[in-house]
Short mmCIF file of C-alpha atoms in Angstrom, two decimals:
data_model
loop_
_atom_site.label_atom_id
_atom_site.label_comp_id
_atom_site.label_asym_id
_atom_site.label_seq_id
_atom_site.Cartn_x
_atom_site.Cartn_y
_atom_site.Cartn_z
CA MET A 1 87.67 117.64 206.07
CA PHE A 2 87.92 114.17 207.61
CA SER A 3 85.68 115.17 210.53
CA ASP A 4 82.97 116.39 208.18
CA VAL A 5 82.91 112.91 206.66
CA SER A 6 83.48 110.82 209.80
CA TYR A 7 82.03 112.78 212.71
CA HIS A 8 84.02 113.14 215.95
CA ASN A 9 86.79 110.80 214.80
CA GLU A 10 89.58 113.37 214.90
CA MET A 11 92.30 110.94 216.01
CA ALA A 12 91.51 108.56 213.15
CA GLY A 13 91.67 111.55 210.79
CA LEU A 14 95.08 112.54 212.14
CA LEU A 15 96.41 109.00 211.79
CA SER A 16 95.00 108.72 208.26
CA PHE A 17 97.27 111.63 207.25
CA PHE A 18 100.38 109.77 208.41
CA TYR A 19 99.01 106.50 207.04
CA ILE A 20 99.04 108.06 203.57
CA GLN A 21 102.42 109.67 204.12
CA GLY A 22 103.86 106.31 205.18
CA GLN A 23 102.84 104.78 201.86
CA ALA A 24 104.18 107.79 199.97
CA LEU A 25 107.62 107.40 201.59
CA VAL A 26 107.82 103.61 201.86
CA ASP A 27 110.20 103.15 198.90
CA TYR A 28 112.78 105.66 200.14
CA ILE A 29 112.84 105.69 203.93
CA ARG A 30 114.29 103.22 206.43
CA ILE A 31 114.71 104.31 210.04
CA PRO A 32 117.80 102.85 211.76
CA LEU A 33 116.99 101.13 215.04
CA ASN A 34 118.74 98.50 217.14
CA ALA A 35 121.32 97.49 214.48
CA SER A 36 118.44 96.97 212.05
CA HIS A 37 115.67 99.27 210.89
CA ILE A 38 111.95 99.99 210.81
CA ASP A 39 110.00 101.50 207.91
CA PRO A 40 107.62 104.48 207.74
CA ARG A 41 104.37 102.55 207.30
CA ILE A 42 101.46 103.04 209.71
CA HIS A 43 99.28 99.98 210.34
CA LEU A 44 96.07 101.08 212.01
CA PHE A 45 93.63 98.82 213.87
CA TRP A 46 90.58 100.89 214.75
CA ILE A 47 88.24 99.28 217.30
CA GLN A 48 84.99 101.18 217.74
CA PRO A 49 81.25 100.30 217.88
CA THR A 50 79.26 99.87 214.67
CA ARG A 51 77.71 102.80 212.80
CA SER A 52 80.21 105.28 214.16
CA GLY A 53 81.97 106.46 211.00
CA LYS A 54 84.68 103.83 210.41
CA THR A 55 83.65 102.69 206.94
CA ILE A 56 83.01 106.13 205.46
CA ALA A 57 86.36 107.31 206.84
CA TRP A 58 88.10 105.02 204.35
CA GLU A 59 86.28 106.72 201.48
CA HIS A 60 87.99 110.01 202.34
CA THR A 61 91.40 108.39 202.88
CA GLY A 62 91.06 106.36 199.70
CA GLU A 63 90.29 109.48 197.67
CA VAL A 64 93.65 111.02 198.59
CA LEU A 65 95.47 107.72 197.97
CA GLU A 66 93.95 107.55 194.51
CA GLU A 67 95.04 111.10 193.70
CA ILE A 68 98.69 110.27 194.36
CA GLY A 69 98.60 106.97 192.50
CA ILE A 70 98.78 104.55 195.42
CA LYS A 71 96.94 101.29 194.85
CA GLN A 72 94.25 100.33 197.31
CA ASP A 73 92.28 97.18 197.83
CA LEU A 74 89.68 95.64 200.13
CA PHE A 75 89.97 92.29 201.92
CA SER A 76 87.01 90.47 203.42
CA THR A 77 88.02 86.84 203.11
CA GLY A 78 90.01 84.69 200.74
CA THR A 79 92.42 81.83 200.21
CA ASP A 80 96.17 81.73 200.73
CA ALA A 81 96.53 82.22 196.99
CA ALA A 82 94.52 85.43 197.19
CA LEU A 83 96.93 86.78 199.80
CA ILE A 84 100.31 85.38 198.72
CA GLY A 85 99.76 84.78 195.03
CA SER A 86 99.42 81.77 192.75
CA TRP A 87 100.73 80.25 189.52
CA ASN A 88 98.75 80.49 186.32
CA LYS A 89 99.68 77.41 184.31
CA TRP A 90 98.98 76.84 180.64
CA GLU A 91 100.33 74.98 177.64
CA GLU A 92 101.21 76.53 174.28
CA ASP A 93 102.77 74.77 171.28
CA GLY A 94 103.53 71.79 173.47
CA GLU A 95 105.37 73.87 176.07
CA GLN A 96 104.33 74.44 179.67
CA HIS A 97 104.19 78.06 180.82
CA LEU A 98 103.92 79.51 184.32
CA GLU A 99 102.83 83.04 185.16
CA LEU A 100 102.89 84.46 188.69
CA ILE A 101 99.59 86.03 189.78
CA GLU A 102 100.36 88.45 192.60
CA GLY A 103 98.35 88.28 195.82
CA LEU A 104 96.85 91.08 197.90
CA LEU A 105 99.87 91.24 200.21
CA SER A 106 102.33 91.64 197.35
CA GLY A 107 103.98 94.92 196.55
CA LYS A 108 102.99 98.41 197.58
CA LYS A 109 99.39 99.29 198.37
CA ALA A 110 96.89 100.40 201.01
CA LEU A 111 94.79 97.45 202.13
CA ASN A 112 91.48 97.92 203.94
CA PHE A 113 90.04 95.24 206.23
CA ASP A 114 86.58 96.72 206.79
CA GLU A 115 85.52 93.76 208.92
CA GLY A 116 88.62 93.12 210.99
CA SER A 117 86.53 90.99 213.35
CA ILE A 118 87.30 87.99 211.14
CA LEU A 119 90.78 88.05 212.67
CA PHE A 120 89.22 87.09 216.00
CA GLU A 121 87.77 83.85 214.64
CA THR A 122 90.82 81.93 215.82
CA LYS A 123 89.22 78.48 215.74
CA LYS A 124 89.34 78.47 211.93
CA GLN A 125 92.68 77.18 210.67
CA HIS A 126 92.52 79.31 207.53
CA LEU A 127 92.13 82.51 209.54
CA GLN A 128 95.03 81.56 211.79
CA GLU A 129 97.17 81.47 208.64
CA VAL A 130 95.77 84.83 207.53
CA ILE A 131 96.86 86.37 210.84
CA LEU A 132 100.33 84.86 210.41
CA TYR A 133 100.65 86.36 206.92
CA LEU A 134 99.52 89.77 208.14
CA GLN A 135 102.04 89.60 210.96
CA GLN A 136 104.84 88.84 208.50
CA ALA A 137 103.72 91.58 206.12
CA MET A 138 103.98 94.14 208.94
CA ASN A 139 107.60 93.25 209.68
CA PRO A 140 110.15 95.84 208.46
CA ILE A 141 110.55 95.95 204.69
CA GLY A 142 113.88 94.61 203.52
CA THR A 143 114.17 91.99 206.26
CA ARG A 144 113.75 88.25 205.81
CA ALA A 145 110.87 88.36 208.26
CA ASN A 146 108.93 90.50 205.76
CA THR A 147 109.14 87.89 202.99
CA LEU A 148 106.07 85.68 202.73
CA VAL A 149 106.79 82.20 201.40
CA LYS A 150 104.33 79.61 200.06
CA HIS A 151 105.47 76.23 198.71
CA MET A 152 103.25 75.01 195.88
CA LYS A 153 103.46 72.06 193.53
CA ASP A 154 104.37 74.32 190.60
CA GLY A 155 107.09 76.13 192.54
CA LYS A 156 107.81 78.32 195.53
CA ILE A 157 106.26 81.78 195.73
CA GLU A 158 108.14 84.47 197.66
CA THR A 159 106.37 87.76 198.24
CA GLU A 160 107.78 90.96 199.71
CA SER A 161 105.03 93.10 201.21
CA ARG A 162 104.99 96.89 201.28
CA VAL A 163 101.33 96.98 202.20
CA SER A 164 99.91 99.39 204.79
CA PHE A 165 96.95 97.96 206.70
CA TRP A 166 93.80 99.82 207.69
CA LEU A 167 91.78 97.45 209.86
CA THR A 168 88.48 98.32 211.50
CA THR A 169 86.07 96.38 213.68
CA PHE A 170 83.47 96.70 216.40
CA PRO A 171 84.61 95.51 219.87
CA PRO A 172 83.83 91.76 219.71
CA GLN A 173 83.54 89.55 222.77
CA GLY A 174 86.73 87.83 223.83
CA VAL A 175 88.83 90.37 221.94
CA ARG A 176 91.31 90.75 224.78
CA GLU A 177 92.51 87.15 224.63
CA VAL A 178 93.14 87.40 220.89
CA VAL A 179 94.89 90.74 221.22
CA LEU A 180 97.25 89.29 223.80
CA THR A 181 98.00 86.01 222.04
CA LYS A 182 98.31 87.13 218.41
CA GLY A 183 101.51 89.00 217.57
CA VAL A 184 99.78 91.02 214.86
CA PHE A 185 98.22 93.21 217.54
CA GLN A 186 101.62 94.18 218.90
CA ARG A 187 102.54 95.45 215.43
CA VAL A 188 99.63 97.80 214.79
CA LEU A 189 98.57 101.11 216.23
CA LEU A 190 95.48 100.24 218.24
CA LEU A 191 92.94 103.04 218.14
CA ILE A 192 90.23 102.15 220.66
CA ARG A 193 87.35 104.54 221.10
CA PRO A 194 84.13 104.17 223.11
CA TRP A 195 80.99 105.52 221.46
CA PRO A 196 78.41 106.39 224.13
CA ILE A 197 74.76 107.12 223.42
CA GLU A 198 75.31 110.86 224.01
CA ARG A 199 77.85 110.99 221.19
CA ARG A 200 75.61 108.99 218.88
CA GLU A 201 72.80 111.46 219.52
CA GLN A 202 75.10 114.41 218.87
CA VAL A 203 76.33 112.89 215.61
CA SER A 204 72.76 112.18 214.50
CA GLU A 205 71.82 115.82 215.12
CA GLU A 206 74.84 117.12 213.20
CA ARG A 207 74.11 114.80 210.28
CA MET A 208 70.48 115.81 210.09
CA ASN A 209 71.47 119.48 210.10
CA THR A 210 73.30 118.92 206.79
CA ALA A 211 70.12 117.91 204.92
CA PHE A 212 69.66 120.09 201.79
CA ARG A 213 72.68 122.20 202.73
CA ARG A 214 75.83 122.67 200.71
CA PRO A 215 78.99 121.21 202.26
CA PRO A 216 81.43 123.69 203.80
CA GLU A 217 84.24 125.22 201.78
CA TYR A 218 87.81 124.57 202.88
CA ASP A 219 91.05 126.47 202.56
CA TYR A 220 92.59 123.33 201.07
CA SER A 221 91.35 120.70 198.64
CA ILE A 222 92.03 117.02 198.04
CA ASP A 223 94.26 118.18 195.19
CA ASP A 224 96.33 120.28 197.63
CA PHE A 225 96.87 117.28 199.88
CA ALA A 226 97.83 115.16 196.88
CA LYS A 227 100.39 117.79 195.83
CA TYR A 228 101.84 117.79 199.35
CA PHE A 229 102.27 114.01 199.51
CA SER A 230 103.70 113.93 195.99
CA LEU A 231 106.21 116.66 196.86
CA ILE A 232 107.27 114.88 200.05
CA ARG A 233 107.75 111.64 198.11
CA ASP A 234 109.75 113.33 195.33
CA SER A 235 111.90 115.24 197.83
CA ALA A 236 112.75 112.06 199.75
CA ARG A 237 113.67 110.27 196.54
CA GLU A 238 115.81 113.22 195.39
CA ARG A 239 117.67 113.32 198.70
CA LEU A 240 118.29 109.57 198.59
CA ILE A 241 119.63 109.70 195.03
CA ASN A 242 121.87 112.71 195.83
CA LEU A 243 123.35 110.91 198.83
CA THR A 244 124.57 108.06 196.61
CA GLY A 245 126.79 110.55 194.76
CA ASP A 246 126.71 108.88 191.36
CA LEU A 247 123.11 107.85 190.72
CA THR A 248 120.63 109.71 188.53
CA LEU A 249 116.83 109.61 188.59
CA SER A 250 116.87 107.78 185.27
CA ALA A 251 119.33 105.19 186.55
CA TRP A 252 117.29 104.77 189.74
CA SER A 253 114.12 104.05 187.75
CA MET A 254 115.94 101.26 185.90
CA LEU A 255 116.89 99.37 189.06
CA ASN A 256 114.91 96.39 190.31
CA VAL A 257 113.23 96.35 193.73
CA ASP A 258 116.04 94.41 195.45
CA ASP A 259 118.78 96.77 194.23
CA LYS A 260 116.74 99.80 195.28
CA GLU A 261 116.23 98.31 198.72
CA LYS A 262 120.00 97.78 199.14
CA ILE A 263 120.61 101.45 198.34
CA VAL A 264 117.86 102.64 200.71
CA GLN A 265 119.34 100.61 203.57
CA SER A 266 122.92 101.66 202.81
CA MET A 267 121.89 105.34 202.93
CA MET A 268 119.56 105.19 205.96
CA TYR A 269 122.19 106.43 208.44
CA ASP A 270 122.85 109.46 206.23
CA MET A 271 119.21 110.26 205.42
CA PHE A 272 118.51 111.52 208.94
CA SER A 273 120.21 113.21 211.86
CA THR A 274 118.92 114.13 215.31
CA ASP A 275 119.48 117.17 217.50
CA ASP A 276 120.64 117.07 221.13
CA SER A 277 117.10 116.99 222.49
CA PHE A 278 115.88 113.99 220.48
CA HIS A 279 117.10 111.09 222.64
CA PRO A 280 116.48 112.73 226.05
CA LEU A 281 112.88 113.51 225.12
CA LEU A 282 112.36 110.06 223.60
CA ASN A 283 113.58 108.46 226.82
CA ALA A 284 111.40 110.81 228.87
CA HIS A 285 108.44 109.56 226.83
CA LYS A 286 109.53 105.99 227.57
CA ASP A 287 109.75 106.79 231.29
CA HIS A 288 106.26 108.27 231.23
CA MET A 289 104.85 105.06 229.75
CA TYR A 290 106.54 102.83 232.31
CA GLU A 291 105.48 105.10 235.18
CA LEU A 292 101.88 104.21 234.37
CA VAL A 293 102.78 100.50 234.30
CA ARG A 294 104.35 100.64 237.77
CA LEU A 295 101.01 101.71 239.23
CA MET A 296 99.33 98.52 237.96
CA ASP A 297 99.09 95.08 239.51
CA PRO A 298 101.73 92.66 238.13
CA GLN A 299 99.32 90.76 235.89
CA MET A 300 98.04 93.90 234.20
CA ALA A 301 101.54 95.40 233.98
CA ASP A 302 102.77 92.32 232.13
CA VAL A 303 99.93 92.65 229.62
CA VAL A 304 100.56 96.34 228.95
CA CYS A 305 104.35 95.93 228.70
CA ALA A 306 103.85 93.71 225.65
CA PHE A 307 102.59 96.77 223.74
CA ILE A 308 105.21 99.33 224.80
CA PRO A 309 108.07 98.36 222.41
CA ASN A 310 105.75 98.75 219.42
CA LEU A 311 104.38 102.06 220.71
CA LEU A 312 107.93 103.36 221.13
CA ASN A 313 108.71 102.28 217.56
CA TYR A 314 105.69 104.22 216.37
CA THR A 315 106.85 107.23 218.37
CA VAL A 316 110.06 107.24 216.32
CA ILE A 317 108.12 106.67 213.08
CA LEU A 318 105.68 109.52 213.78
CA ALA A 319 108.52 111.83 214.85
CA THR A 320 110.14 111.13 211.47
CA HIS A 321 106.87 111.94 209.72
CA MET A 322 106.61 115.16 211.74
CA SER A 323 110.05 116.19 210.48
CA PHE A 324 108.86 115.96 206.86
CA LEU A 325 105.74 117.95 207.65
CA ASP A 326 107.77 120.55 209.56
CA GLU A 327 110.23 121.03 206.73
CA TYR A 328 107.43 121.36 204.20
CA THR A 329 105.59 124.03 206.18
CA ASN A 330 108.85 125.97 206.57
CA ASN A 331 109.42 125.88 202.78
CA THR A 332 112.69 123.98 202.98
CA LYS A 333 114.05 120.94 201.21
CA VAL A 334 113.87 117.64 203.08
CA LEU A 335 116.91 117.88 205.35
CA GLY A 336 116.28 114.81 207.45
CA ILE A 337 116.63 116.49 210.87
CA VAL A 338 114.45 114.87 213.53
CA ASN A 339 114.38 116.92 216.74
CA GLY A 340 112.87 116.91 220.20
CA ASP A 341 109.83 118.92 219.11
CA HIS A 342 108.98 116.17 216.65
CA VAL A 343 109.29 113.62 219.44
CA ASP A 344 106.96 115.69 221.65
CA MET A 345 104.32 115.89 218.93
CA ALA A 346 104.57 112.17 218.21
CA ALA A 347 104.51 111.31 221.91
CA GLU A 348 101.32 113.31 222.43
CA ILE A 349 99.54 111.13 219.85
CA ILE A 350 101.03 107.86 221.11
CA TYR A 351 100.30 108.56 224.76
CA ASP A 352 96.67 109.32 223.96
CA LEU A 353 96.38 105.93 222.24
CA TYR A 354 98.31 104.30 225.09
CA GLU A 355 95.97 105.63 227.79
CA GLU A 356 92.91 104.46 225.86
CA LEU A 357 94.52 101.04 225.41
CA VAL A 358 95.27 100.76 229.14
CA THR A 359 91.74 101.82 230.10
CA TRP A 360 90.26 99.28 227.72
CA LEU A 361 92.52 96.44 228.87
CA GLU A 362 91.83 97.25 232.52
CA SER A 363 88.08 97.13 231.96
CA GLU A 364 88.44 93.81 230.14
CA VAL A 365 90.58 92.40 232.96
CA GLU A 366 88.09 93.58 235.59
CA LEU A 367 85.20 91.94 233.75
CA GLN A 368 87.18 88.76 233.30
CA SER A 369 88.27 88.70 236.95
CA ALA A 370 84.70 89.29 238.12
CA ALA A 371 83.47 86.45 235.94
CA LYS A 372 86.19 84.11 237.27
CA ALA A 373 85.43 85.08 240.88
CA SER A 374 81.72 84.47 240.35
CA LYS A 375 82.40 81.08 238.77
CA ALA A 376 84.72 80.12 241.64
CA ARG A 377 82.11 81.08 244.24
CA LEU A 378 79.44 79.03 242.51
CA ALA A 379 81.78 76.04 242.63
CA ALA A 380 82.43 76.70 246.34
CA TRP A 381 78.69 76.77 247.08
CA LYS A 382 78.21 73.43 245.32
CA ILE A 383 81.00 71.92 247.41
CA ALA A 384 79.40 73.26 250.58
CA TYR A 385 75.99 71.93 249.51
CA ASN A 386 77.37 68.43 248.83
CA ALA A 387 79.04 68.37 252.27
CA CYS A 388 75.75 68.92 254.12
CA LYS A 389 73.36 66.30 255.50
CA ILE A 390 70.59 65.39 253.06
CA VAL A 391 67.04 65.75 254.42
CA SER A 392 63.52 65.36 253.08
CA VAL A 393 61.04 68.22 252.90
CA GLU A 394 57.33 67.53 253.23
CA ASN A 395 55.43 67.73 249.93
CA ARG A 396 58.71 68.39 248.07
CA GLN A 397 60.56 66.00 245.79
CA GLY A 398 64.31 65.36 245.79
CA ASP A 399 67.09 65.90 248.28
CA TRP A 400 67.35 69.07 250.37
CA VAL A 401 69.78 70.58 252.89
CA ARG A 402 69.23 73.11 255.64
CA LYS A 403 70.18 76.59 254.42
CA SER A 404 71.73 77.50 257.80
CA GLU A 405 73.94 74.41 257.69
CA MET A 406 75.07 75.15 254.13
CA LEU A 407 75.94 78.78 255.01
CA LYS A 408 77.94 77.62 258.02
CA THR A 409 79.75 74.95 255.97
CA TYR A 410 80.54 77.51 253.25
CA GLY A 411 82.02 79.85 255.86
CA VAL A 412 84.25 77.14 257.35
CA GLN A 413 85.42 75.89 253.94
CA ASN A 414 86.30 79.42 252.74
CA GLY A 415 88.57 80.68 255.48
CA GLY A 416 86.00 81.36 258.16
CA VAL A 417 84.29 84.27 256.41
CA SER A 418 81.77 86.23 258.51
CA ASN A 419 78.01 85.68 258.52
CA ASN A 420 77.52 88.92 256.57
CA THR A 421 79.97 87.75 253.89
CA GLN A 422 78.23 84.36 253.74
CA PHE A 423 74.87 86.02 253.06
CA SER A 424 76.42 88.41 250.53
CA HIS A 425 78.04 85.57 248.58
CA TYR A 426 74.85 83.52 248.77
CA LYS A 427 72.91 86.32 247.05
CA GLU A 428 75.27 86.02 244.08
CA ALA A 429 74.80 82.23 243.91
CA LYS A 430 71.09 82.14 244.76
CA GLU A 431 70.04 81.51 241.16
CA VAL A 432 71.47 77.96 241.20
CA PHE A 433 69.39 76.92 244.21
CA THR A 434 65.70 76.34 244.85
CA GLU A 435 64.74 77.62 248.30
CA VAL A 436 61.66 76.75 250.38
CA ALA A 437 60.51 77.62 253.90
CA VAL A 438 58.86 75.19 256.30
CA GLY A 439 57.79 77.15 259.33
CA VAL A 440 60.84 79.12 260.48
CA SER A 441 63.28 76.71 258.83
CA LYS A 442 64.63 77.22 255.31
CA PHE A 443 65.89 74.52 252.98
CA VAL A 444 67.74 74.66 249.66
CA GLN A 445 68.10 72.27 246.75
CA LEU A 446 70.65 72.49 243.93
CA LYS A 447 68.84 72.91 240.63
CA THR A 448 69.23 69.84 238.43
CA GLU A 449 70.66 71.76 235.43
CA GLN A 450 73.55 72.86 237.61
#
């Protein structure tokens, strides 16, 4: 169904399923990890060229979210108050009253950043703060790091965020530097997809073939998906309440958010168990990821390693989601058994994203390295030019140097490179020089704008 709305974006469609499931389970599931925990939310950052189906994909995802009663909102830009919240102040019968107006990052909802490129505008102070708030909101629910705090003249606002982020953007220039320096990008699932002309043409043909034709019929409907997510949510809540031993659904509904969170965390070690294959296969997945890193140069390896802890966390999260799906399809109650098969299925998704991420980062590094090398060579040619004897050229204004002398000087100054290398490097730098011939002799002049 997703692919008939957003053509050839199957991976985004798959992740949208678990994105919805993460929001459905967010109030009942904490996954123990490293003496703390992570939560079941999926935060997706989808980087793909414009007009390739990203925006319309949210329409389909949002339709299912609406059916199961999960709030959704859109963020384009806004103030701190819009994100964190603000105080509404008024006076009545001589008394001052304060009312808290919740911000976009407050509570439980699906939040769509349709133009995630604004996060790359790092020179704007306001947007730097937005990135910081997003980073905090993605931290595990129930931890202090997840609480967003804003001190205002009318009082402090503290906001716990249970928001799941769906961020999309085209690949902007300079994206790599932001991805590496902003922690928010190590907290999301990065879905990076090229969109070549051949695919655009194919999509255009498929779209045009739908003109005046009825849409296909499916074995399942949006209502069926909504029933599935609702059942999974209710089953998880029922299991949590049963594990407490003395709590009823009615009593649970009367508790405040903080008390519910304490119960969820106290029960998280009992909510799930693993079979004997879980940890060996999870570590095999880890080994596979680091094997790819060991083939890289140290600089690139260091860049990629910054993403691996988060990708491993998402492997565990997706394996947990797979266990719910598996138990549903086998017509059983939610038993909380996460096994090696679930790890394998999760790892297949994660490794696909990982390989695309590595390919993208490598291409960015290569482009950046080529640009740096070209800039360094231009600087070397200018040094060589300035070290040569200045001469005059008949009927030409300004100072000139003999080309042969400059090539020789460049070679000496750069480790004694060969004549062929000198000529090759000169071709790359030729645009910054004006060259003239007088008889058999050639002279060059550095262009004034250089």
